mmCIF file of C-alpha atoms and ligand atoms in Angstrom:
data_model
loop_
_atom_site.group_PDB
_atom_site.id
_atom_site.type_symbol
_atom_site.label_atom_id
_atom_site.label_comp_id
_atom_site.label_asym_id
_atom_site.label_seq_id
_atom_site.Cartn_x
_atom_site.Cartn_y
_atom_site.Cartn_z
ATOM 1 C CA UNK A 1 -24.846 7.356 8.705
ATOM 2 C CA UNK A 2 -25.592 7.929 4.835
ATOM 3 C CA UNK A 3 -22.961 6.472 2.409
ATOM 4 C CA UNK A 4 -19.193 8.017 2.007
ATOM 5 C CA UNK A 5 -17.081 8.816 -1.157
ATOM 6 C CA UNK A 6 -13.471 8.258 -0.525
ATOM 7 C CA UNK A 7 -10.910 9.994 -3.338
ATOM 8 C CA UNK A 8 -7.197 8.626 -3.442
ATOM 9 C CA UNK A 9 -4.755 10.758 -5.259
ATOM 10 C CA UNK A 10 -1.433 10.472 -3.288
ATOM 11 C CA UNK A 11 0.438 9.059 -5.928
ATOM 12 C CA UNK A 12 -0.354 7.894 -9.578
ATOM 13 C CA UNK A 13 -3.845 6.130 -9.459
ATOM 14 C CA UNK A 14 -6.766 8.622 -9.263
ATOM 15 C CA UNK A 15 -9.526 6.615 -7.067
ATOM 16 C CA UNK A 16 -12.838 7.059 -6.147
ATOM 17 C CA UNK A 17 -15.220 5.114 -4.470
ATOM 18 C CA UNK A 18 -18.972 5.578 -2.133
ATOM 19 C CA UNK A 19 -19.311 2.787 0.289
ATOM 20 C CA UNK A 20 -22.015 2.459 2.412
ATOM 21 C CA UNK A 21 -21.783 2.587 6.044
ATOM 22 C CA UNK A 22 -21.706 -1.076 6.317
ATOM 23 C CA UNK A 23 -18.650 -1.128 4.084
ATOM 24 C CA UNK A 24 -20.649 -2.431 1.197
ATOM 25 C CA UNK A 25 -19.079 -0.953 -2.196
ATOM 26 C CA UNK A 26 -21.903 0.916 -3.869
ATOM 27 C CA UNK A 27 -19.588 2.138 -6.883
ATOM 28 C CA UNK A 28 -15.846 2.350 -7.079
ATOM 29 C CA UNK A 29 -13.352 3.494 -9.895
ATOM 30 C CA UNK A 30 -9.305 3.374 -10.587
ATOM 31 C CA UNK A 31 -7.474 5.072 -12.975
ATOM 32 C CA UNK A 32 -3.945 4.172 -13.682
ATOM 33 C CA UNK A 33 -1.829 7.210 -14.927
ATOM 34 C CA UNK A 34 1.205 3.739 -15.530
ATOM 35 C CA UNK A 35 1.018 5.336 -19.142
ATOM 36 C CA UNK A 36 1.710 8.590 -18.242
ATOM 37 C CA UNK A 37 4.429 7.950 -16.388
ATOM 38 C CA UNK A 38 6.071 4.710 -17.918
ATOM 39 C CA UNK A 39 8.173 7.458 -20.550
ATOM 40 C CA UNK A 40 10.181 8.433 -17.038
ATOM 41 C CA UNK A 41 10.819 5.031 -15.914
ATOM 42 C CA UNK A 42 8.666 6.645 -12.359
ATOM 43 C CA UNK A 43 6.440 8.940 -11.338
ATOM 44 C CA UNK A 44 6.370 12.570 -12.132
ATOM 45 C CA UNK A 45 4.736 14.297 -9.382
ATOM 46 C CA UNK A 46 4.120 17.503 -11.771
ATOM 47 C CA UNK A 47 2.439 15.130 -14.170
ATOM 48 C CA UNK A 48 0.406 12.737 -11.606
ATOM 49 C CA UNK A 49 -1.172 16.250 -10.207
ATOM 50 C CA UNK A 50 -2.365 17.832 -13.314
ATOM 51 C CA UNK A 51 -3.492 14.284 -14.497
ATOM 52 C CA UNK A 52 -5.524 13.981 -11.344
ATOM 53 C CA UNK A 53 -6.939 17.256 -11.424
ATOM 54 C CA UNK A 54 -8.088 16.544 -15.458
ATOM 55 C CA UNK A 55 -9.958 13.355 -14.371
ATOM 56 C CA UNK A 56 -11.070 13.369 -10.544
ATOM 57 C CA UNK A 57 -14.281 15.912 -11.719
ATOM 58 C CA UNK A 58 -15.807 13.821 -13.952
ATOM 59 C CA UNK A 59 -14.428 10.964 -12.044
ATOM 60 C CA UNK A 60 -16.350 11.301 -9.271
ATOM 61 C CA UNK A 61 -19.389 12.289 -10.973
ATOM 62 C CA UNK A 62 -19.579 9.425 -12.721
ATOM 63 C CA UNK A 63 -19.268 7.109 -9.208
ATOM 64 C CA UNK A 64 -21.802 8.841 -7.658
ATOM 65 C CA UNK A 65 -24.378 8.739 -10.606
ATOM 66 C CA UNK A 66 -23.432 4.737 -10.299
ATOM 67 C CA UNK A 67 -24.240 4.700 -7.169
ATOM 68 C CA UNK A 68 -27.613 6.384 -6.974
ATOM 69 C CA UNK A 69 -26.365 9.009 -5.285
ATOM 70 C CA UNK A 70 -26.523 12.925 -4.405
ATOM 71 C CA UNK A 71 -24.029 15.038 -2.786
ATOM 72 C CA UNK A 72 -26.416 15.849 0.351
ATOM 73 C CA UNK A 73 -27.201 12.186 0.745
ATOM 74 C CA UNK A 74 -23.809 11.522 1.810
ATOM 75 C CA UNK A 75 -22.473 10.316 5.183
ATOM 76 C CA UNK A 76 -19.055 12.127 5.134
ATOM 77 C CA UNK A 77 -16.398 12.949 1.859
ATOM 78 C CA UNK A 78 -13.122 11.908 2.386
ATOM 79 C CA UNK A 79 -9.597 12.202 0.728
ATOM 80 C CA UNK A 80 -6.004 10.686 1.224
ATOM 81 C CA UNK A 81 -4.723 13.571 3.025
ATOM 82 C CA UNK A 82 -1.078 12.054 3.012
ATOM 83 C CA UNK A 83 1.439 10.935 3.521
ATOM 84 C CA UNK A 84 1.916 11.323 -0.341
ATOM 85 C CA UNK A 85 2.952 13.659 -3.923
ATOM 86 C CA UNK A 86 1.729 16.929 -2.169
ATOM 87 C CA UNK A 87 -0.029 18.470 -5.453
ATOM 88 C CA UNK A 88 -1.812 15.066 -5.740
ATOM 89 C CA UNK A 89 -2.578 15.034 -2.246
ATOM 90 C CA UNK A 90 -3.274 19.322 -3.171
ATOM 91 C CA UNK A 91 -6.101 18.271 -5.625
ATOM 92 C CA UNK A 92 -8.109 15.395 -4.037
ATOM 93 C CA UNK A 93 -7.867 17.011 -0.493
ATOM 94 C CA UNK A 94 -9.587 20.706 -1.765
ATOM 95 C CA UNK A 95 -11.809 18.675 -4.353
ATOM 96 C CA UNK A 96 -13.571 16.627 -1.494
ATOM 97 C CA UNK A 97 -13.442 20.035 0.875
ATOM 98 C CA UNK A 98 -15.538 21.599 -1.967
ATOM 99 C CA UNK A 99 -17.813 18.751 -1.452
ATOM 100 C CA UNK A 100 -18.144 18.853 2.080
ATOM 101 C CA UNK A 101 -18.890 22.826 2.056
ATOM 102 C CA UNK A 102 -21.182 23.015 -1.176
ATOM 103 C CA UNK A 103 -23.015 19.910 0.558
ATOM 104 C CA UNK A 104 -22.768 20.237 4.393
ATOM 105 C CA UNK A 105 -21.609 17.030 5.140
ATOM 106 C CA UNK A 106 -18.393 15.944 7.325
ATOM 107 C CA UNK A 107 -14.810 16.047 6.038
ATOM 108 C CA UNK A 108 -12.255 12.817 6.423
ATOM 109 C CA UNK A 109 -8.560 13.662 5.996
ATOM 110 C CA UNK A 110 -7.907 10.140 5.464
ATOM 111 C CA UNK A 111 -4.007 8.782 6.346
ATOM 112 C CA UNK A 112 -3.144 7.041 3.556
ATOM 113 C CA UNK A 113 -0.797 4.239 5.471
ATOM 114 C CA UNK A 114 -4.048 4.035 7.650
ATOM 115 C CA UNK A 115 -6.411 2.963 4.931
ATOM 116 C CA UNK A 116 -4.060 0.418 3.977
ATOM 117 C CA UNK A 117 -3.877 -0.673 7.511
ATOM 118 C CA UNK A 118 -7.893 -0.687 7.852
ATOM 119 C CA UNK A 119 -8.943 -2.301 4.358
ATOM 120 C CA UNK A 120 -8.477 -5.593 6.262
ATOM 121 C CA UNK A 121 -11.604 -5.175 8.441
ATOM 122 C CA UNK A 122 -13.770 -4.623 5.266
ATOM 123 C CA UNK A 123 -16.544 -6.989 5.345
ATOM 124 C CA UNK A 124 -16.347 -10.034 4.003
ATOM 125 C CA UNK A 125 -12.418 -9.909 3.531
ATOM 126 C CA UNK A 126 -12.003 -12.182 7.105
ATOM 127 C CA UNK A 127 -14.736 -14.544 8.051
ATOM 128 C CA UNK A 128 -16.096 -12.949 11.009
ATOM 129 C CA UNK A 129 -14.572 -9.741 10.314
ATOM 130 C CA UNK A 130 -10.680 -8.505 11.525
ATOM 131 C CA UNK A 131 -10.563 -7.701 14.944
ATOM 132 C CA UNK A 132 -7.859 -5.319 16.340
ATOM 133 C CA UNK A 133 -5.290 -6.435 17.082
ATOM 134 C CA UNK A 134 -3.473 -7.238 13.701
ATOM 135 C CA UNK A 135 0.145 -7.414 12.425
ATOM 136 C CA UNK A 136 0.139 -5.442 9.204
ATOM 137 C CA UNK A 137 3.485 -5.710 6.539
ATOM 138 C CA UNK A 138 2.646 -2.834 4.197
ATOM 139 C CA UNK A 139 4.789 -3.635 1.054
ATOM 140 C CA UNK A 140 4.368 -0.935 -1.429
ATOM 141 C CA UNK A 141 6.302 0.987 -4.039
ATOM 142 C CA UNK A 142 6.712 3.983 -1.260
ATOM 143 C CA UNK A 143 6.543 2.231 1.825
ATOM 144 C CA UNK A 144 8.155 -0.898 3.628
ATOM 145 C CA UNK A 145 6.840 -1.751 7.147
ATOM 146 C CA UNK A 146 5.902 -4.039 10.425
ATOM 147 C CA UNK A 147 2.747 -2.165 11.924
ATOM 148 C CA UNK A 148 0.951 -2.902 14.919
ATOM 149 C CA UNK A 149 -3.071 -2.110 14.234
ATOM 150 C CA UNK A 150 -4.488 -2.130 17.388
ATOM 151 C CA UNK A 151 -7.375 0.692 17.257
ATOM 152 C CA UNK A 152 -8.220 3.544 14.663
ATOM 153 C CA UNK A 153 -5.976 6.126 14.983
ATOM 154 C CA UNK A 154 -3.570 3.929 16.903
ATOM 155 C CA UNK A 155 -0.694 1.784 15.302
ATOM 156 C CA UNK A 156 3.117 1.240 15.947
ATOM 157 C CA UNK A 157 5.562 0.913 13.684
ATOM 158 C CA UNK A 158 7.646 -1.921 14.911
ATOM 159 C CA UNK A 159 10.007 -2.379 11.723
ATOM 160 C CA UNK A 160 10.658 -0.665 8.794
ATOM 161 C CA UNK A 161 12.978 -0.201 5.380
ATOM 162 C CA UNK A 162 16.588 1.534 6.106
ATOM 163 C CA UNK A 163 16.665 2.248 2.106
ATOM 164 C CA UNK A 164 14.610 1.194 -0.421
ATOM 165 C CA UNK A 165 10.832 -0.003 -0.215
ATOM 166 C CA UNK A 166 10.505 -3.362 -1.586
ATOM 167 C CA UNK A 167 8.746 -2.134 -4.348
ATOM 168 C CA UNK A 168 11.219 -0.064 -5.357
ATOM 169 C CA UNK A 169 13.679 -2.899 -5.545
ATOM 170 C CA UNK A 170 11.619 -4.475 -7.638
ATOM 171 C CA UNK A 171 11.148 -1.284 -9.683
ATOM 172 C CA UNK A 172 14.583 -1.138 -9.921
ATOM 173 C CA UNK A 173 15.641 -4.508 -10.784
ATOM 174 C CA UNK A 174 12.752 -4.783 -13.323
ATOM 175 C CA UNK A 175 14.687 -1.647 -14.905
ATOM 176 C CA UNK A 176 17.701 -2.999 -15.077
ATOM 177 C CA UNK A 177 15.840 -6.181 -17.041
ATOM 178 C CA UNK A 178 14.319 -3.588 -19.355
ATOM 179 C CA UNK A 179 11.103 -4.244 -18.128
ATOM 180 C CA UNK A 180 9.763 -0.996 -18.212
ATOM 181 C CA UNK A 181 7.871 1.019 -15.419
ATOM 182 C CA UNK A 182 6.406 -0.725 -12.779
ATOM 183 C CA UNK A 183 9.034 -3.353 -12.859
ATOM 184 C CA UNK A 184 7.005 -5.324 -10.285
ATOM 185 C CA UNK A 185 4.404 -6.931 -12.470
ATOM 186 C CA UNK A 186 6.562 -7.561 -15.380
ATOM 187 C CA UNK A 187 9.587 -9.159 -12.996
ATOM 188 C CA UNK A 188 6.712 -11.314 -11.350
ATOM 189 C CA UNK A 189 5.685 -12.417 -15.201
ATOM 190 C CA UNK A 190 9.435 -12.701 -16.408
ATOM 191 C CA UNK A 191 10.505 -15.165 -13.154
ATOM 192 C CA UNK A 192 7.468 -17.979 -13.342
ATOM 193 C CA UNK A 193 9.898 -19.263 -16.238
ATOM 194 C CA UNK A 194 13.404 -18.735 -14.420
ATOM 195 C CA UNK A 195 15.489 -21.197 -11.922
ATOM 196 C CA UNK A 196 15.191 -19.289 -8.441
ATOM 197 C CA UNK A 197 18.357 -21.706 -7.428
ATOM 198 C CA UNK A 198 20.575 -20.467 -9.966
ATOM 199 C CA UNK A 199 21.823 -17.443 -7.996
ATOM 200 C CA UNK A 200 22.518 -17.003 -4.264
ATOM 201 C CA UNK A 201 21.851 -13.454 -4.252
ATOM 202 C CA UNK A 202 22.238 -11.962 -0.772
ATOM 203 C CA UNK A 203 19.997 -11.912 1.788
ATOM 204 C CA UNK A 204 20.390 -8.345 4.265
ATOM 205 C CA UNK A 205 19.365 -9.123 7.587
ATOM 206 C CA UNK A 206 17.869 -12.310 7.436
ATOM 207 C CA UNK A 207 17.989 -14.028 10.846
ATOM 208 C CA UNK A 208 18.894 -10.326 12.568
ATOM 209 C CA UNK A 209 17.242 -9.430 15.574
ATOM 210 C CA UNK A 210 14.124 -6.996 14.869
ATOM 211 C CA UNK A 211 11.864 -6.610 11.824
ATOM 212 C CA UNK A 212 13.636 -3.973 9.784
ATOM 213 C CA UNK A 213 14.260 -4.219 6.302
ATOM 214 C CA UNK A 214 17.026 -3.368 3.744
ATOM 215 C CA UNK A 215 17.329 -4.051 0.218
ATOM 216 C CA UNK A 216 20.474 -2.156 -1.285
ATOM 217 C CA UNK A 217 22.852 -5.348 -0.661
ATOM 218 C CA UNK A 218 20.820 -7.079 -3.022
ATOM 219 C CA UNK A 219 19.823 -4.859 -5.353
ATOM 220 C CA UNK A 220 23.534 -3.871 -6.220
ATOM 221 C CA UNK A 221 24.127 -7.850 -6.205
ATOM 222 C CA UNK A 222 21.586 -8.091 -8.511
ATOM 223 C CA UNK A 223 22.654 -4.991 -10.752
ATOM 224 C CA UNK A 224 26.691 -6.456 -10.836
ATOM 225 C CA UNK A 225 25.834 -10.230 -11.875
ATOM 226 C CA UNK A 226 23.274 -7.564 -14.861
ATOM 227 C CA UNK A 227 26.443 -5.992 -15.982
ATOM 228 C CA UNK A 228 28.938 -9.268 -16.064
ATOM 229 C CA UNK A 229 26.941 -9.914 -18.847
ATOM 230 C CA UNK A 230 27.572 -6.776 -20.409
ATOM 231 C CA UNK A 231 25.643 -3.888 -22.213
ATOM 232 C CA UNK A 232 22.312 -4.805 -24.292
ATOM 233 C CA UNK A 233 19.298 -7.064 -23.633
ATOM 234 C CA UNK A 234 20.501 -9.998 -21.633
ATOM 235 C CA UNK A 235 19.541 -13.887 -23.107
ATOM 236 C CA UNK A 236 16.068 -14.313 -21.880
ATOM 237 C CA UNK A 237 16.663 -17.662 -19.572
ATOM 238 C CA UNK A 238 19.752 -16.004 -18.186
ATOM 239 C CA UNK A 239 16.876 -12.798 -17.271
ATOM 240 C CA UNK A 240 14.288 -14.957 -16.134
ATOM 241 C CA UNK A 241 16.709 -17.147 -14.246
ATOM 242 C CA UNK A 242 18.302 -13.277 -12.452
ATOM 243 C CA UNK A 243 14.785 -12.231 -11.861
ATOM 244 C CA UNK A 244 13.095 -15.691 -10.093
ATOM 245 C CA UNK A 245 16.594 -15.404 -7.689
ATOM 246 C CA UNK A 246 16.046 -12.100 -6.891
ATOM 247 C CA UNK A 247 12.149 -12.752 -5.795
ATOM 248 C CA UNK A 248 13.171 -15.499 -4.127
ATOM 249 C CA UNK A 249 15.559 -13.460 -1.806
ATOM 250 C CA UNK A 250 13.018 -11.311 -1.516
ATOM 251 C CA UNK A 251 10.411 -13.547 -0.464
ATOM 252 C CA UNK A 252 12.651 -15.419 2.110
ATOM 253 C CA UNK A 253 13.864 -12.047 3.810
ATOM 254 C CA UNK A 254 10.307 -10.350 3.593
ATOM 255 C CA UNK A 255 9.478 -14.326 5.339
ATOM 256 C CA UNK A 256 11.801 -13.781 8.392
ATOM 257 C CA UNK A 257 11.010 -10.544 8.818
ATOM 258 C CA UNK A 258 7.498 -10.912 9.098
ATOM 259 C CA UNK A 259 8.571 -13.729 11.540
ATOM 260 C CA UNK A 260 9.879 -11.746 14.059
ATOM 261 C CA UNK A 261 7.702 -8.677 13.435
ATOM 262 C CA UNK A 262 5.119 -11.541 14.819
ATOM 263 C CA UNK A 263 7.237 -12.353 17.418
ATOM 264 C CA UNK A 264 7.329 -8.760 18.993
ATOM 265 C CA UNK A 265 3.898 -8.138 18.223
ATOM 266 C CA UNK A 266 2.997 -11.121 20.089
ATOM 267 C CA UNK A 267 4.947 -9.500 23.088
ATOM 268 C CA UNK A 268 3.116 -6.515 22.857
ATOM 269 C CA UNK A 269 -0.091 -8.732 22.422
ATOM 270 C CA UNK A 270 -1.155 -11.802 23.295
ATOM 271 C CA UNK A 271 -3.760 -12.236 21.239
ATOM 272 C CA UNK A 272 -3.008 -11.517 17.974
ATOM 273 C CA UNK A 273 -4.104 -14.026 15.711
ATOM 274 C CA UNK A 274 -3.638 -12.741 12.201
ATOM 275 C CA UNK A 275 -1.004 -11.426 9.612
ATOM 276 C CA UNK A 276 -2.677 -9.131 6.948
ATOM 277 C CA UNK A 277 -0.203 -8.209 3.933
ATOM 278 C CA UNK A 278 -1.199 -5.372 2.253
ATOM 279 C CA UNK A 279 0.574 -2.709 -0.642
ATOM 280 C CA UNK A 280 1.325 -3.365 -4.850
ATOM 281 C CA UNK A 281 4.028 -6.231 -3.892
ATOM 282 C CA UNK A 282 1.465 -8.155 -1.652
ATOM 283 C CA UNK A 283 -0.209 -9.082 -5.126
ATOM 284 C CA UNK A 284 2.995 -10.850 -5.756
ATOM 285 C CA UNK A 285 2.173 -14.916 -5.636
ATOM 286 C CA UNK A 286 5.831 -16.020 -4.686
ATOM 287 C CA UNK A 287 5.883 -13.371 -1.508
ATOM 288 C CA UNK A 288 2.438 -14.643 -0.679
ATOM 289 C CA UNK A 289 3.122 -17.883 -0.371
ATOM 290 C CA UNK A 290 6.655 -17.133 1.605
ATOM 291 C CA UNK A 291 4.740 -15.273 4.092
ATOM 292 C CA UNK A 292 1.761 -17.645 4.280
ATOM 293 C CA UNK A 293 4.539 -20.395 5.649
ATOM 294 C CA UNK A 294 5.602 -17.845 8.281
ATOM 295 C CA UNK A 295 2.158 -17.279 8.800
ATOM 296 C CA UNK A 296 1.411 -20.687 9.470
ATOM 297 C CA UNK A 297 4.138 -21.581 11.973
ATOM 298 C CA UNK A 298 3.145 -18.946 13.838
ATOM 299 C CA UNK A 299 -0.319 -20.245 14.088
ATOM 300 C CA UNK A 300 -1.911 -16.908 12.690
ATOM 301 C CA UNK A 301 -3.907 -16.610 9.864
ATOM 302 C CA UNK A 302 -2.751 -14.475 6.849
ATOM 303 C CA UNK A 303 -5.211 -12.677 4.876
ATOM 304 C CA UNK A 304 -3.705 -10.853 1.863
ATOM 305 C CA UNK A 305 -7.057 -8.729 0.541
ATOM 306 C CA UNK A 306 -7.460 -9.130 -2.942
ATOM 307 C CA UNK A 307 -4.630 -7.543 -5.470
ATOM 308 C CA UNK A 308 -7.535 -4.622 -6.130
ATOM 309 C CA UNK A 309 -7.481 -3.950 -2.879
ATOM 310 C CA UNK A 310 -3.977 -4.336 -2.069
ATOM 311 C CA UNK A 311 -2.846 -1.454 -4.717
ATOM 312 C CA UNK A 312 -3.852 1.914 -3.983
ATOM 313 C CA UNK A 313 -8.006 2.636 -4.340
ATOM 314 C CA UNK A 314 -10.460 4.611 -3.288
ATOM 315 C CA UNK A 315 -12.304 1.496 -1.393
ATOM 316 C CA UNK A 316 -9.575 1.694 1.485
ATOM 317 C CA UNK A 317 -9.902 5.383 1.894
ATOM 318 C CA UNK A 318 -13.931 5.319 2.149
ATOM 319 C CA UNK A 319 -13.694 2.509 4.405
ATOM 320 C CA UNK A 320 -10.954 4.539 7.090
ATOM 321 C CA UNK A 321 -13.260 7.315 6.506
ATOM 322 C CA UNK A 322 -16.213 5.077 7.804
ATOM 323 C CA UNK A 323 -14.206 3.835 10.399
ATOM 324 C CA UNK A 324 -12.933 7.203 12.026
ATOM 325 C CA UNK A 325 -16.766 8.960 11.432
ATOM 326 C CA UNK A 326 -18.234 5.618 13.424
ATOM 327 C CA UNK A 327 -16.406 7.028 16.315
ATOM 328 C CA UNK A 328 -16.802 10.978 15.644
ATOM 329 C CA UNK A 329 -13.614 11.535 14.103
ATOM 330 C CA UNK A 330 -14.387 14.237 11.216
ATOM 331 C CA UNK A 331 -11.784 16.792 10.749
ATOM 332 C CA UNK A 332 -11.374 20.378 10.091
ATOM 333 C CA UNK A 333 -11.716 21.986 6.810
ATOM 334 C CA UNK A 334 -8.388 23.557 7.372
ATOM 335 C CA UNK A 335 -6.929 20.398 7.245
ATOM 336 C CA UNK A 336 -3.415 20.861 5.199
ATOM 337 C CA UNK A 337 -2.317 18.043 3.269
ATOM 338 C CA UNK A 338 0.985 16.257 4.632
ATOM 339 C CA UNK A 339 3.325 14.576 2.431
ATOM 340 C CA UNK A 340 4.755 12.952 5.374
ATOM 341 C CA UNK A 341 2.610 12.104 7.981
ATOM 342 C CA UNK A 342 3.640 9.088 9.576
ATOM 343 C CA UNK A 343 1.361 6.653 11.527
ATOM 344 C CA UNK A 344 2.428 7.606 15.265
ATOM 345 C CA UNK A 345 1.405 11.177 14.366
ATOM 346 C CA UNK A 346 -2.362 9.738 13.800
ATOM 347 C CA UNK A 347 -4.014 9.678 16.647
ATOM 348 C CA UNK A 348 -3.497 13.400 17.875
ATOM 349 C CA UNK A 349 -4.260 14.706 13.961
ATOM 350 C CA UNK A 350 -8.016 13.505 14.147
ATOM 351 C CA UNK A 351 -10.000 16.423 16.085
ATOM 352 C CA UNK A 352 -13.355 17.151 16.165
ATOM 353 C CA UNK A 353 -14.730 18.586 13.012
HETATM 354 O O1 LIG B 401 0.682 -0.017 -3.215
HETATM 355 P P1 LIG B 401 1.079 0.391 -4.590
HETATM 356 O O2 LIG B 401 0.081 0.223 -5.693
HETATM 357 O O3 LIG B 401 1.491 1.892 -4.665
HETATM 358 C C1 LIG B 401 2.262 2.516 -3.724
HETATM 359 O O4 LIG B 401 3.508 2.389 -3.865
HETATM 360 O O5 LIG B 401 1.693 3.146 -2.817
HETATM 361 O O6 LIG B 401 2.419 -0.405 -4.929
HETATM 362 C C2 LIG B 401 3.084 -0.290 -6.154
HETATM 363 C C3 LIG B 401 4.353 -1.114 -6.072
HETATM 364 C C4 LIG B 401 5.266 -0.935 -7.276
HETATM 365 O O7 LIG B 401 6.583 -0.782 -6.797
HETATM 366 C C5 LIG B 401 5.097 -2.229 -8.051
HETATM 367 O O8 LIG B 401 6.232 -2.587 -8.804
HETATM 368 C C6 LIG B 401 4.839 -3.204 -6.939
HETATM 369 O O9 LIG B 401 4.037 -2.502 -6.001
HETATM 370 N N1 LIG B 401 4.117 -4.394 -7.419
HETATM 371 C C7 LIG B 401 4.633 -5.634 -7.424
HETATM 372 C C8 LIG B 401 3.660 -6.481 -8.013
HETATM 373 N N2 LIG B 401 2.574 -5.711 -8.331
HETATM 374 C C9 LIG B 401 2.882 -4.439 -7.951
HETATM 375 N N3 LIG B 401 5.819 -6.102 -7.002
HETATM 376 C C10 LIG B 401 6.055 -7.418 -7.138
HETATM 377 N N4 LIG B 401 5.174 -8.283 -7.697
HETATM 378 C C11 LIG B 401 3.969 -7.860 -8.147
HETATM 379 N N5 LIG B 401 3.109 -8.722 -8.710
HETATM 380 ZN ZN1 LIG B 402 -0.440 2.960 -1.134
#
């Protein structure tokens, strides 16, 4: 099989990347459209579409010329076909169809959750490679859940958020600090110098049965001990000190979850011997370190691929892409994007192209 360009545009980064069949990365690029959106305090899916649409073209070219490549040398083209912003999802979806019909070569509607799922079993990421199966936590802006990877095209959700996504909380909070948009980074930053022991800040289902998660206890904790202090910017220890107690919470609920998310996969099966963390808030050095404790009492191994990889890209999309053409799993060029499209819905989407 020749090389594959994947294309990411479900959200705000615009992505593209050609990996070689092997899975080594030939050429890759991100753009962040964090600027365009920051005025918003989120992301406008209006905006994000026509800024992907301005920069994907040239984008791509650009990749492709890095990579020695030509459109008819290609292996497969494939897009995040959702879940996702559908005119995001609109423009990388028909831009990588063009491909495939100018070009003749197959057509990957990639599942976005999947390619987080699969970056783990990129070469060179675990020592030996990943083998299925695999407990996945997928902690992103959008998305909050306990996954069972046990094949392409088939994964269980075992747990997942009943409000916000953890990233979200942390966009939230990190609002309500005036940190600007994403909050994550910034919050991360703003707590190294703060006294995670100075508030006991709730912490929603820890040591419930099951691996779901919630976060709007604590966030509205978090916002009420913001406005005892009143309006305006808060004293900056007091901040740091709110924002280290509220990743701490985090990091011990996202620990016990994961715990028992083990605990049932281990049920399911046997063998499992590792926890990959994947999504924005797996970059997150105080939630790494929680879960690599849970990781290690339950004698697994926890492989958190590098923040680069752990964010949206274009590497994770080639990748599934290379995964699902390994086993003949192109798709139709009729393929309609899917803003929801949720992981048990996988396995029956992928027909022969
Ligand atoms: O996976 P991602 O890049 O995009 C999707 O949501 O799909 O995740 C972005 C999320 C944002 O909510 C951001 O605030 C959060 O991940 N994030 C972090 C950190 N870096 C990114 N949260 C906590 N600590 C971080 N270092
Ligand atoms: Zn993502």
């Amino acid at each position: 099989m020749g090389p594959v360009l994947g294309i990411e545009t479900s959200c705000d980064e615009t992505a593209s990347a050609v990996l070689d069949a092997s899975g080594q990365v030939l050429a890759e690029a991100v753009l962040s459209q964090e600027a365009e959106h920051a005025p918003y305090g989120g992301v406008v899916p209006e905006i994000a579409a026509r800024a992907h649409l301005a920069v994907l073209p040239e984008q791509v070219r650009r990749v492709m010329a890095r990579a020695g490549m030509g459109f008819a040398e290609l292996g497969g083209v494939a897009a995040s076909g959702g879940p996702g912003l559908i005119g995001g999802l609109i423009v990388g979806s028909q831009f990588a169809k063009g491909i495939a019909i100018a070009h003749g070569v197959p057509y990957v509607a990639v599942n976005h959750l999947e390619a987080h799922a699969l970056t783990a079993r990129l070469p060179g990421l675990v020592p030996g490679g990943a083998d299925f199966p695999y407990l996945l936590l997928l902690l992103s802006g959008g998305h909050c859940q306990c996954v069972a990877v046990e094949g392409v095209g088939r994964h269980v959700r075992l747990g997942s958020t009943m409000d916000d996504a953890v990233g979200e909380a942390f966009d939230k909070i990190g609002k309500l600090l005036g940190l600007g948009w994403p909050g994550g980074p910034a919050l991360e930053r703003l707590a190294a110098g703060g006294d995670a022991r100075r508030f006991a800040f709730p912490r929603p289902l820890l040591r419930r049965e099951g691996c779901d998660f919630s976060f709007s206890g604590l966030k509205t904790a978090v916002a009420q001990e913001i406005a005892r202090h009143g309006a305006g910017a808060l004293p900056a220890q007091l901040a740091a000190d709110i924002a280290a107690s509220f990743q701490c919470a985090v990091a011990e609920v996202l620990a016990d979850r994961a715990a028992n998310a083990m605990a049932m996969m281990r049920r399911r099966m046997p063998d499992t011997r590792l926890l990959v963390v994947a999504g924005g808030v797996a970059a997150n050095a105080t939630v790494r370190a929680a879960l690599s404790e849970t990781a290690e009492a339950a004698d697994v191994a926890l492989v958190a691929p590098p923040p680069r990889l752990c964010t949206d890209n274009a590497v994770m999309v080639a990748w599934a892409a290379i995964e699902r053409l390994r086993l003949g799993l192109a798709d139709r060029l009729d393929f309609s994007p899917r803003p929801r499209w949720p992981l048990s819905e996988l396995a029956a989407s992928a027909g022969a192209g």
